[in-house]
Coordinates of C-alpha atoms in Angstrom, one line a residue:
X1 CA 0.0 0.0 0.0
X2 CA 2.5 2.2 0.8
X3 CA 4.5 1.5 -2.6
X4 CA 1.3 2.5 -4.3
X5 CA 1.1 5.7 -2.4
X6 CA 4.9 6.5 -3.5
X7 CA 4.0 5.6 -7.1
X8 CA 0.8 7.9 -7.2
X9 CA 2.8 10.9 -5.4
X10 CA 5.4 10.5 -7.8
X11 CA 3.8 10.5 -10.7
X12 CA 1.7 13.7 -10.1
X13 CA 5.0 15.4 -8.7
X14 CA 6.3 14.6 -12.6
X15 CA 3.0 16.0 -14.2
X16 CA 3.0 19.3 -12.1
X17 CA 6.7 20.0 -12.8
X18 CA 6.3 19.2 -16.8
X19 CA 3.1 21.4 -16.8
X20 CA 4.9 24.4 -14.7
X21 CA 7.3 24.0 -17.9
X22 CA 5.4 23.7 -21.0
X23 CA 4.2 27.4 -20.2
X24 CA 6.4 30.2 -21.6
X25 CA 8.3 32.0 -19.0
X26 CA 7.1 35.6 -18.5
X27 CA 9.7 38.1 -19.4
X28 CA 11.9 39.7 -16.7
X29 CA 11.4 43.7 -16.6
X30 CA 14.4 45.3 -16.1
X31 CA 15.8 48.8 -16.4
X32 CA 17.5 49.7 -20.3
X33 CA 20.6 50.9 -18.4
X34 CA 21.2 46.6 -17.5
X35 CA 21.1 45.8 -21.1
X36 CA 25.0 43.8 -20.4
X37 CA 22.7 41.0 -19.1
X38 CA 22.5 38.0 -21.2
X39 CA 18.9 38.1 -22.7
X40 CA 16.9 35.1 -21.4
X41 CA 14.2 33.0 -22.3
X42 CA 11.1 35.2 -22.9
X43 CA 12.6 38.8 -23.1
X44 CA 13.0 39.4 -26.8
X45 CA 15.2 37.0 -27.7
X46 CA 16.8 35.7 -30.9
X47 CA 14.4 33.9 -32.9
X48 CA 16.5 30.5 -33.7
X49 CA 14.7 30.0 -37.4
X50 CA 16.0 33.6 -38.5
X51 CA 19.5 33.1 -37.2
X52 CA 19.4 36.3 -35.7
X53 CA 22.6 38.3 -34.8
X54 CA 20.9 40.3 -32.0
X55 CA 18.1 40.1 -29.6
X56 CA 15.5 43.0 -28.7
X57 CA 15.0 43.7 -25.3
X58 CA 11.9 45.6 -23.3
X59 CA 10.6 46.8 -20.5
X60 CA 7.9 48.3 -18.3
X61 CA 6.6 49.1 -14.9
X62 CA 3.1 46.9 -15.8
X63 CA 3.1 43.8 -17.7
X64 CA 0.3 41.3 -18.9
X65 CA 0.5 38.5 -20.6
X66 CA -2.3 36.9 -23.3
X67 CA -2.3 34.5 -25.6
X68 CA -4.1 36.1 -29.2
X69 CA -5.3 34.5 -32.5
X70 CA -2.8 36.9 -34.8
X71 CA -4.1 36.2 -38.8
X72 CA -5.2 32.4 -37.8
X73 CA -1.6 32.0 -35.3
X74 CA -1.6 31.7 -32.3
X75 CA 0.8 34.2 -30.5
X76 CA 2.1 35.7 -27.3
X77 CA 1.6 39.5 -26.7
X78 CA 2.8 40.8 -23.9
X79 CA 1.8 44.3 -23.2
X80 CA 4.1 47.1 -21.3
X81 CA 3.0 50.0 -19.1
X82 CA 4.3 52.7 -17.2
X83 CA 7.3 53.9 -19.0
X84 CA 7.4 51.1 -21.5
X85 CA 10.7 50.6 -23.7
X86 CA 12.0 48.3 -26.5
X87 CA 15.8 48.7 -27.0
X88 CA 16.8 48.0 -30.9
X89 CA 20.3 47.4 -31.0
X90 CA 21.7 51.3 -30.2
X91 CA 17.4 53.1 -30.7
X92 CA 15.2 53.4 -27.9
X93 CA 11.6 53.1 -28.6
X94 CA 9.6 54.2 -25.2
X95 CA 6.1 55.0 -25.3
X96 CA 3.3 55.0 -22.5
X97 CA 1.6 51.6 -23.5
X98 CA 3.2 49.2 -25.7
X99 CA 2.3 46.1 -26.9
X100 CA 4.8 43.5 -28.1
X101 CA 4.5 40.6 -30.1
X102 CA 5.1 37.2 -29.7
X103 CA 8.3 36.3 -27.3
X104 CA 11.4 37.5 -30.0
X105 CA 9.5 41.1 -30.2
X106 CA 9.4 40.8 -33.9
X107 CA 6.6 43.6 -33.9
X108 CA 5.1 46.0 -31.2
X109 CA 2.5 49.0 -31.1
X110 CA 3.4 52.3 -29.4
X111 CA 0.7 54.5 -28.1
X112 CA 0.8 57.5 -26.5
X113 CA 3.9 60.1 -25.9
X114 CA 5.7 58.0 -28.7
X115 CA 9.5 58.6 -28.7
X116 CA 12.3 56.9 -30.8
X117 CA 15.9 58.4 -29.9
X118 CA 18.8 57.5 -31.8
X119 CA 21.6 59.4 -29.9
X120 CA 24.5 57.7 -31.9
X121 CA 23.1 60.0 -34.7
X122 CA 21.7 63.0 -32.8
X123 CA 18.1 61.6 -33.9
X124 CA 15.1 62.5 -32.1
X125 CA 11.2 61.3 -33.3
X126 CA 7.7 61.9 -31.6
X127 CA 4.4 61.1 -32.7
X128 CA 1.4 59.7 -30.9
X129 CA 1.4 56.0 -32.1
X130 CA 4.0 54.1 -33.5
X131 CA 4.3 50.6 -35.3
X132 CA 7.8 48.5 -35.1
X133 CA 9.3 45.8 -36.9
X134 CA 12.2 43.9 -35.4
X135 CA 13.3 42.0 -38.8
X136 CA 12.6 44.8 -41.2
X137 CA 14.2 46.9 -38.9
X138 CA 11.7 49.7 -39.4
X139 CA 9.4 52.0 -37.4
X140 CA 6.4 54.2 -38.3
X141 CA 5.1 56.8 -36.5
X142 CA 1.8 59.0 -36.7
X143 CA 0.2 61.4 -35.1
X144 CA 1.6 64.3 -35.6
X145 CA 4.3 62.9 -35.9
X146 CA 7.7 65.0 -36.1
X147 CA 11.6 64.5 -36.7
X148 CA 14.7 66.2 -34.6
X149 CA 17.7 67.0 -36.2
X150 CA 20.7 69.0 -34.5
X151 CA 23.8 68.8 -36.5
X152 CA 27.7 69.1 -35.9
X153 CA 27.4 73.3 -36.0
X154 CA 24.3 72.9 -33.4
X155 CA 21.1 74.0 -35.3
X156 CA 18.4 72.2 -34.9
X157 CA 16.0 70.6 -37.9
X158 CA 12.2 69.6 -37.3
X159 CA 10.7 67.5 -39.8
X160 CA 6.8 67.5 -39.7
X161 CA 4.9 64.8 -41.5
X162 CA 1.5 62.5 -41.6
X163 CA 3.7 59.5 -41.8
X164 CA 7.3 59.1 -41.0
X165 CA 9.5 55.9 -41.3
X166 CA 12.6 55.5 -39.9
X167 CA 14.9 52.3 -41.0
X168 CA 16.7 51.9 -38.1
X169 CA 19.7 50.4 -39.8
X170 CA 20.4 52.2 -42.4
X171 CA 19.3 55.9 -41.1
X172 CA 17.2 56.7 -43.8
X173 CA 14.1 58.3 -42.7
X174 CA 10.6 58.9 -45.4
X175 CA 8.6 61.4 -44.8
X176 CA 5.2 61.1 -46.5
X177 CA 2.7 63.8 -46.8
X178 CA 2.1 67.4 -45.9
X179 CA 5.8 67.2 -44.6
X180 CA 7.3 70.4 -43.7
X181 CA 11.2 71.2 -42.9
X182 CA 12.1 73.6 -40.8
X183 CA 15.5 75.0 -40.2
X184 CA 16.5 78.1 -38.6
X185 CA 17.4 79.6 -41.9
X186 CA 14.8 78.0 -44.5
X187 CA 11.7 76.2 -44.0
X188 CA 10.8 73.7 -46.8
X189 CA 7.3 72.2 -47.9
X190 CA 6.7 69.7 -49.9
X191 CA 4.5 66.5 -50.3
X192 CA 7.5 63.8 -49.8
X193 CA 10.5 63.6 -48.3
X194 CA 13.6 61.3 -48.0
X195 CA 16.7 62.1 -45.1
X196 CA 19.2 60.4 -45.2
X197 CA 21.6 61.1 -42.1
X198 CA 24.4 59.4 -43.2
X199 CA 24.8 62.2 -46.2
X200 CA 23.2 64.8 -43.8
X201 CA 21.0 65.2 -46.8
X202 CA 17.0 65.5 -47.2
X203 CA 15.8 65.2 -50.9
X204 CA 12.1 65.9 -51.6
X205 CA 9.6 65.0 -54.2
X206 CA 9.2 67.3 -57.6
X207 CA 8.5 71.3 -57.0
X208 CA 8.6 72.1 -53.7
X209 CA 8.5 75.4 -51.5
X210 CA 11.1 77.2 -49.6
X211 CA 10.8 80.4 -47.9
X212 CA 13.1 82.3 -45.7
X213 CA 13.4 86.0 -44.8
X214 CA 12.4 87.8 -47.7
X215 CA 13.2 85.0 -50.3
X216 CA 10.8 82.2 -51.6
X217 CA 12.5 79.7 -53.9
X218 CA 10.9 76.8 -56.0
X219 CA 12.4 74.2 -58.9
X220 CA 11.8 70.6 -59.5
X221 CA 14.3 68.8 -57.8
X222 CA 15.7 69.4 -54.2
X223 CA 18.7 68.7 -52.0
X224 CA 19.1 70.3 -48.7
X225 CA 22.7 69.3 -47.3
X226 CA 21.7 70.2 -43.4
X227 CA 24.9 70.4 -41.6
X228 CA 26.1 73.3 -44.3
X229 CA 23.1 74.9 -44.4
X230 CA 23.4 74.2 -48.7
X231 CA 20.3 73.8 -51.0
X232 CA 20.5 72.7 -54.2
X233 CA 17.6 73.2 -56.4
X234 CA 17.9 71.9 -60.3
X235 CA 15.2 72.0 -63.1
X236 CA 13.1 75.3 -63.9
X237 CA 14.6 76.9 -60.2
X238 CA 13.2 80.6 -59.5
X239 CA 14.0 82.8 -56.3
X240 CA 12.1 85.8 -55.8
X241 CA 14.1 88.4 -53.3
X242 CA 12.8 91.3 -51.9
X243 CA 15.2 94.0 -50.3
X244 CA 14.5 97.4 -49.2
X245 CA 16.8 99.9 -50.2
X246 CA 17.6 103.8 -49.7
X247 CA 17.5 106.0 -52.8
X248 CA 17.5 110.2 -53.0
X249 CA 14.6 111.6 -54.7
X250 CA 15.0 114.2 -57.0
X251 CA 14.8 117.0 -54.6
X252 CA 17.5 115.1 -52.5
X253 CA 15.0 113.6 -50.2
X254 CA 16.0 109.7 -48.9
X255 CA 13.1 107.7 -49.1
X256 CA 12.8 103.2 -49.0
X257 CA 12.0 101.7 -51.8
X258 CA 11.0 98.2 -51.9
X259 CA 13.0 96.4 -54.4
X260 CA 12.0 92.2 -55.9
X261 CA 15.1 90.5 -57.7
X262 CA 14.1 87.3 -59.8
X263 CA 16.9 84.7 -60.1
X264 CA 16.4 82.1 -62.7
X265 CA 18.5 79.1 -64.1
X266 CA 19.0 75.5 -64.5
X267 CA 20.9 74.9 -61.4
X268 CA 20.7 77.1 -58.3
X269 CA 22.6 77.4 -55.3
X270 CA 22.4 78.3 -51.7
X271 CA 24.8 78.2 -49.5
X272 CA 26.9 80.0 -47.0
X273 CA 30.7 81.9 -47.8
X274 CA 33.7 81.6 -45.5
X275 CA 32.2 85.0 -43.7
X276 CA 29.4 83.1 -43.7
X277 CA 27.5 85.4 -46.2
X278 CA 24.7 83.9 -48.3
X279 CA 26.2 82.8 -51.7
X280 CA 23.8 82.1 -54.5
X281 CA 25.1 80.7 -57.8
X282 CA 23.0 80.0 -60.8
X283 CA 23.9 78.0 -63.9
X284 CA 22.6 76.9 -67.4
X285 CA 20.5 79.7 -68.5
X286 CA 21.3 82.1 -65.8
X287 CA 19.0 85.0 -65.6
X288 CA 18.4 87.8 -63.0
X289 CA 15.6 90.7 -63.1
X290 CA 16.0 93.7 -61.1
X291 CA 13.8 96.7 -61.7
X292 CA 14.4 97.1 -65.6
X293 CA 17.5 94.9 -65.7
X294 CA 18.0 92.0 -67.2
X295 CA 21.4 90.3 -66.6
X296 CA 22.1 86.8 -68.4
X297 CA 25.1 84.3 -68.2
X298 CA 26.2 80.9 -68.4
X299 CA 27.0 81.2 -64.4
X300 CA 25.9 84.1 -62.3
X301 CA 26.6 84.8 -58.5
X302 CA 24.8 86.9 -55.8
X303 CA 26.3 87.6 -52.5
X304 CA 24.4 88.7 -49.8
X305 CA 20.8 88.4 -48.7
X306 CA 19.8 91.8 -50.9
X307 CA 21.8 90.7 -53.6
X308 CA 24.5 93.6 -53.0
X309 CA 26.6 92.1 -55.5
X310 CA 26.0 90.0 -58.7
X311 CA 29.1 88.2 -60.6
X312 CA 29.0 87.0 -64.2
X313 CA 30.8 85.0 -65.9
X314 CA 31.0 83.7 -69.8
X315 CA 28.4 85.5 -72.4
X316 CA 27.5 88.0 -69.9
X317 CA 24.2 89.9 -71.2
X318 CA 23.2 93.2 -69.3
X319 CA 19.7 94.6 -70.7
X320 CA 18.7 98.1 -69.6
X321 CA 15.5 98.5 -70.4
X322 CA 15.0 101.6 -69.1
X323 CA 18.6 103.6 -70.8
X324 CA 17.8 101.2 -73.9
X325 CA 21.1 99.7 -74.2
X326 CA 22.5 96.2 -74.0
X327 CA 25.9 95.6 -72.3
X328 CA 27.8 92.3 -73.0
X329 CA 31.1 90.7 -72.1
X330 CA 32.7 87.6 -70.1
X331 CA 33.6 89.1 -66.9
X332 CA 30.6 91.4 -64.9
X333 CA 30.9 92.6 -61.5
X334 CA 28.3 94.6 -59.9
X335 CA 28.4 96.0 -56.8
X336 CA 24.7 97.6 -56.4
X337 CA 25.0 99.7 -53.1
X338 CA 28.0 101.6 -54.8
X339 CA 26.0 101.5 -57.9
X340 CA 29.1 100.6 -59.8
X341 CA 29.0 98.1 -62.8
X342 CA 32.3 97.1 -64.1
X343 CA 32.6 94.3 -67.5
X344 CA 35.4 93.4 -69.0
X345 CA 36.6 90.4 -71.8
X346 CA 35.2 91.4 -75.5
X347 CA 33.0 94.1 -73.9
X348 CA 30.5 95.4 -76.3
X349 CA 27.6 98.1 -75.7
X350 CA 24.6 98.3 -78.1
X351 CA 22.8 101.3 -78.3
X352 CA 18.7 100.1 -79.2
X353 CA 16.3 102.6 -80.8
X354 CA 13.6 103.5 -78.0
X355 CA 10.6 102.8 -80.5
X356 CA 12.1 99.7 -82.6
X357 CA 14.4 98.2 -80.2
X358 CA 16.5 98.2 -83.2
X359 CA 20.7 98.5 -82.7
X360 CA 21.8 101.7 -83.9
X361 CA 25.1 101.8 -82.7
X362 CA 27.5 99.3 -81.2
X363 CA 30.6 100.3 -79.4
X364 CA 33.4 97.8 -78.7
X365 CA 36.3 98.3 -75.9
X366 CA 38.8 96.4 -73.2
X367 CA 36.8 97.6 -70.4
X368 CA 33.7 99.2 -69.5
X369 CA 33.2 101.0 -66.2
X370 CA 29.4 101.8 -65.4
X371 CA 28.4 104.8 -62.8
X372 CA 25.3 104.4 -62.2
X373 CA 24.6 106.8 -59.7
X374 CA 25.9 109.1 -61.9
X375 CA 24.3 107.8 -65.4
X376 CA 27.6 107.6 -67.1
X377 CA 29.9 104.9 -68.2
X378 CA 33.6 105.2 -68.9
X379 CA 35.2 103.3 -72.0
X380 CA 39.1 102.3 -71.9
X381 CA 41.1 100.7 -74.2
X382 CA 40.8 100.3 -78.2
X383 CA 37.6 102.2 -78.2
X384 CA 35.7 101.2 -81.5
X385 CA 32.0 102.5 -82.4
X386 CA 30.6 101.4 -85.3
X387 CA 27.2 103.5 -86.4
X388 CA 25.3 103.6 -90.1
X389 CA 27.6 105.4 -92.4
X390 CA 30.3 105.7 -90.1
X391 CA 32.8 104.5 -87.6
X392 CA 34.7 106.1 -85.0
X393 CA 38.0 104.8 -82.6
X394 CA 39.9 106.2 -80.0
X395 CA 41.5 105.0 -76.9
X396 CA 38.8 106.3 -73.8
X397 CA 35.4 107.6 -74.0
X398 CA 33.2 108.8 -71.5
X399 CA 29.1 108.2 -72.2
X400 CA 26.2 110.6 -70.6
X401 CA 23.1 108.8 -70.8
X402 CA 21.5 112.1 -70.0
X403 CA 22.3 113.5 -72.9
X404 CA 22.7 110.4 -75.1
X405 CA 26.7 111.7 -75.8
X406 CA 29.8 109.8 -76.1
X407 CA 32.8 111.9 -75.6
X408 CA 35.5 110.0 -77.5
X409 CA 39.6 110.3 -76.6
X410 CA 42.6 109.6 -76.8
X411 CA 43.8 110.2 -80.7
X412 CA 40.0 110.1 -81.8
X413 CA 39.6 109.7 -85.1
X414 CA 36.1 109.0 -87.8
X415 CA 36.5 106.8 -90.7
X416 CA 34.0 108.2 -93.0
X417 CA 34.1 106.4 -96.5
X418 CA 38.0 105.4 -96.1
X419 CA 38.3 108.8 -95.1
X420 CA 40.5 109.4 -91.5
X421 CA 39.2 112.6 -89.5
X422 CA 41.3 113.4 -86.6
X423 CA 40.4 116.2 -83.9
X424 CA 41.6 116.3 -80.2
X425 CA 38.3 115.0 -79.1
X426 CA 35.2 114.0 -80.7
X427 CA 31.2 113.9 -79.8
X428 CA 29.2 110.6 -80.9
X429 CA 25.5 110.8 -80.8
X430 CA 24.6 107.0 -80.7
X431 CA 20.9 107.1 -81.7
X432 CA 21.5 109.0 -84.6
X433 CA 24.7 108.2 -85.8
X434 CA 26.4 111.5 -86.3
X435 CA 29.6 112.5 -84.7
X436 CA 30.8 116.5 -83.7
X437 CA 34.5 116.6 -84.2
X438 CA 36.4 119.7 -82.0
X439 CA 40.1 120.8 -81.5
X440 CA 41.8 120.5 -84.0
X441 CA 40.2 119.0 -86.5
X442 CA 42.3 117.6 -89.7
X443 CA 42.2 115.1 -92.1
X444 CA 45.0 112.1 -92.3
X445 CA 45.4 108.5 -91.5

């Protein structure tokens, strides 16, 4: 009898022990700061079938366990409370609630004060709910959901988006919808996005927005390199610039006037100079208007947020609408607040008719030196003006828009029908082609 006992005692000692083990072991909570413990059965660990190289670990003040039907499978969810965490390799994921997925974590849902911090990369996300996947590495948040940037000079970037996902192992974040990117010096909308950290670059989708102080910029395709504060802007790119600048009236009085530049081109530039002036350069089809100036090139330049001075380089073509001329050359500098204009490198100036728009008289030179404050422009160096009829040369010339007069120098001379008049200095009237010769007038070649 009492062998029979011992059996019977035995064998339901053996059935209690193999059912206490054919349960799966709830997870241990411990703090994320402890993650140099060995992950153990139940807390996120590697899933054997995927030959996983890492585990996931989590955490919680609250935990409860269920068994749920999952798309006809029976799974494991454990769900996390009270300051809830999921560390992914070198990313925090914390959130109020989560819930986590079967035993290896290979999903979980975030709700509620939603935070992913990647602080190897300087990587901050929020958003109200959040979705992660342990095998594709990925996690999407919504909800208002927003992107924090600071990069190696300091400045902050917030990215604002209906969806954004992150792939936590390559850095590349996608931003999807309404997104909006905001840096201290530009803020950027657009309807997609792509940042990839790693290049400390965000790309968007076709024809976005940018506006900043005073400037709104647009084109087709967009790079915005965050840590030098570069855009890049390619395909049909405009800027519009407005500036306010002091002028004297005509009875001496300084008044503001409110000035719009328009920069056009292939390819445009932003970006910051070693005095970390704003630098914009503009290529392929380089146009800029200003008032009733239109300047063309193969590469143009503007420094300064007002655009206070505009290079040129290769087939530079000034238009002056306004004095009906057209100034061409290879080399422009133009430095607007001393009103000074200075082109160089087969420098030619047409002279249009104010009615046809017809040339009437082209003058070629070295150099050409514009005051515009003054409305005159100085000529140097192998002075040649070629009019209907006539043709004139000298070495220097001074030009009064006022009064529509070149003042030709410097062993003047008019070739009239093979014939050389010399005189010590001689008057060209550009619109209608007829020259004044004074001091000294004589005929020779």
């Amino acid at each position: 009898m009492k062998n029979r006992l011992g059996s019977f005692l035995s064998i339901l000692t053996l059935l209690f022990v193999d059912g206490l083990f054919s349960h799966v072991r709830p997870p241990l909570l411990f703090s994320p700061e402890s993650l140099e413990r060995k992950p153990i059965q139940g807390i996120g660990e590697p899933d054997p079938a995927k030959k996983e190289s890492f585990p996931t670990y989590w955490g919680g003040s609250t935990l409860t366990q269920e068994d749920k039907q999952i798309q006809g499978l029976k799974v494991t969810t454990f769900t996390l409370e009270g300051g809830a965490w999921i560390q992914h390799k070198k990313v925090k994921l914390s959130a109020n609630r989560i819930e986590v997925i079967g035993k290896e974590a290979y999903k979980a849902f975030l709700k509620y004060g939603v935070e992913v911090d990647d602080q190897e990369n300087g990587t901050t996300l929020k958003a109200g709910t959040g979705e992660y996947d342990k095998y594709a590495e990925t996690v999407i948040i919504k909800d208002r959901p927003r992107l924090f940037f600071k990069d190696k000079t300091g400045k902050t970037t917030v990215i604002s988006a209906q969806t954004i996902e992150r792939q936590l192992s390559t850095k590349i974040t996608k931003l999807v919808g309404g997104v909006v990117i905001t840096h201290p010096d530009v803020t950027i909308l657009c309807k997609e996005a792509l940042f990839k950290e790693s290049e400390n670059v965000i790309t968007t989708d076709p024809n976005p927005f940018l506006l900043s102080k005073d400037r709104y910029l647009t084109g087709v395709k967009l790079s915005f390199y965050t840590s030098e504060n570069r855009i890049l802007l390619e395909q049909n790119t405009v800027l519009f610039q407005t500036s306010y600048e002091k002028r004297q009236t005509e009875d001496g009085k300084e008044t503001t006037e409110k000035i719009i530049t328009i920069l056009k081109g292939d390819r445009l530039e932003s970006s910051n100079d070693e005095n970390k002036e704003r630098v914009i350069s503009l290529k392929g089809n380089s146009t800029i208007f200003r008032k009733n100036v239109k300047i063309t090139a193969e590469t143009l330049e503007s420094l300064g947020t007002d655009s206070r001075t505009i290079r040129g380089r290769k087939n530079v073509r000034i238009h002056d609408r306004e004095n009906y001329l057209i100034l061409s050359g290879n080399v422009l500098d133009y430095f607007r607040k001393e009103e000074y204009m200075h082109v160089t490198d087969d420098g030619k100036m047409e002279f249009l008719d104010s009615k046809s728009g017809a040339v009437t008289t082209t003058m070629t030179a070295q150099e050409f030196e514009r005051f515009l404050d003054k409305d005159e422009t100085v000529i140097r160096g192998n002075v040649y003006i070629k009019a209907k009829g006539s043709q004139a040369m000298g070495e220097y010339a001074t030009y009064y828009e006022k009064d529509e007069t070149i003042y030709l120098e410097g062993n003047p001379r008019v070739d009239r029908a093979g014939k050389i008049l010399r005189a010590g200095k001689i008057l060209f009237y550009p619109r209608e082609g007829r020259a004044i010769l004074t001091e000294g007038v004589h005929l020779g070649n």
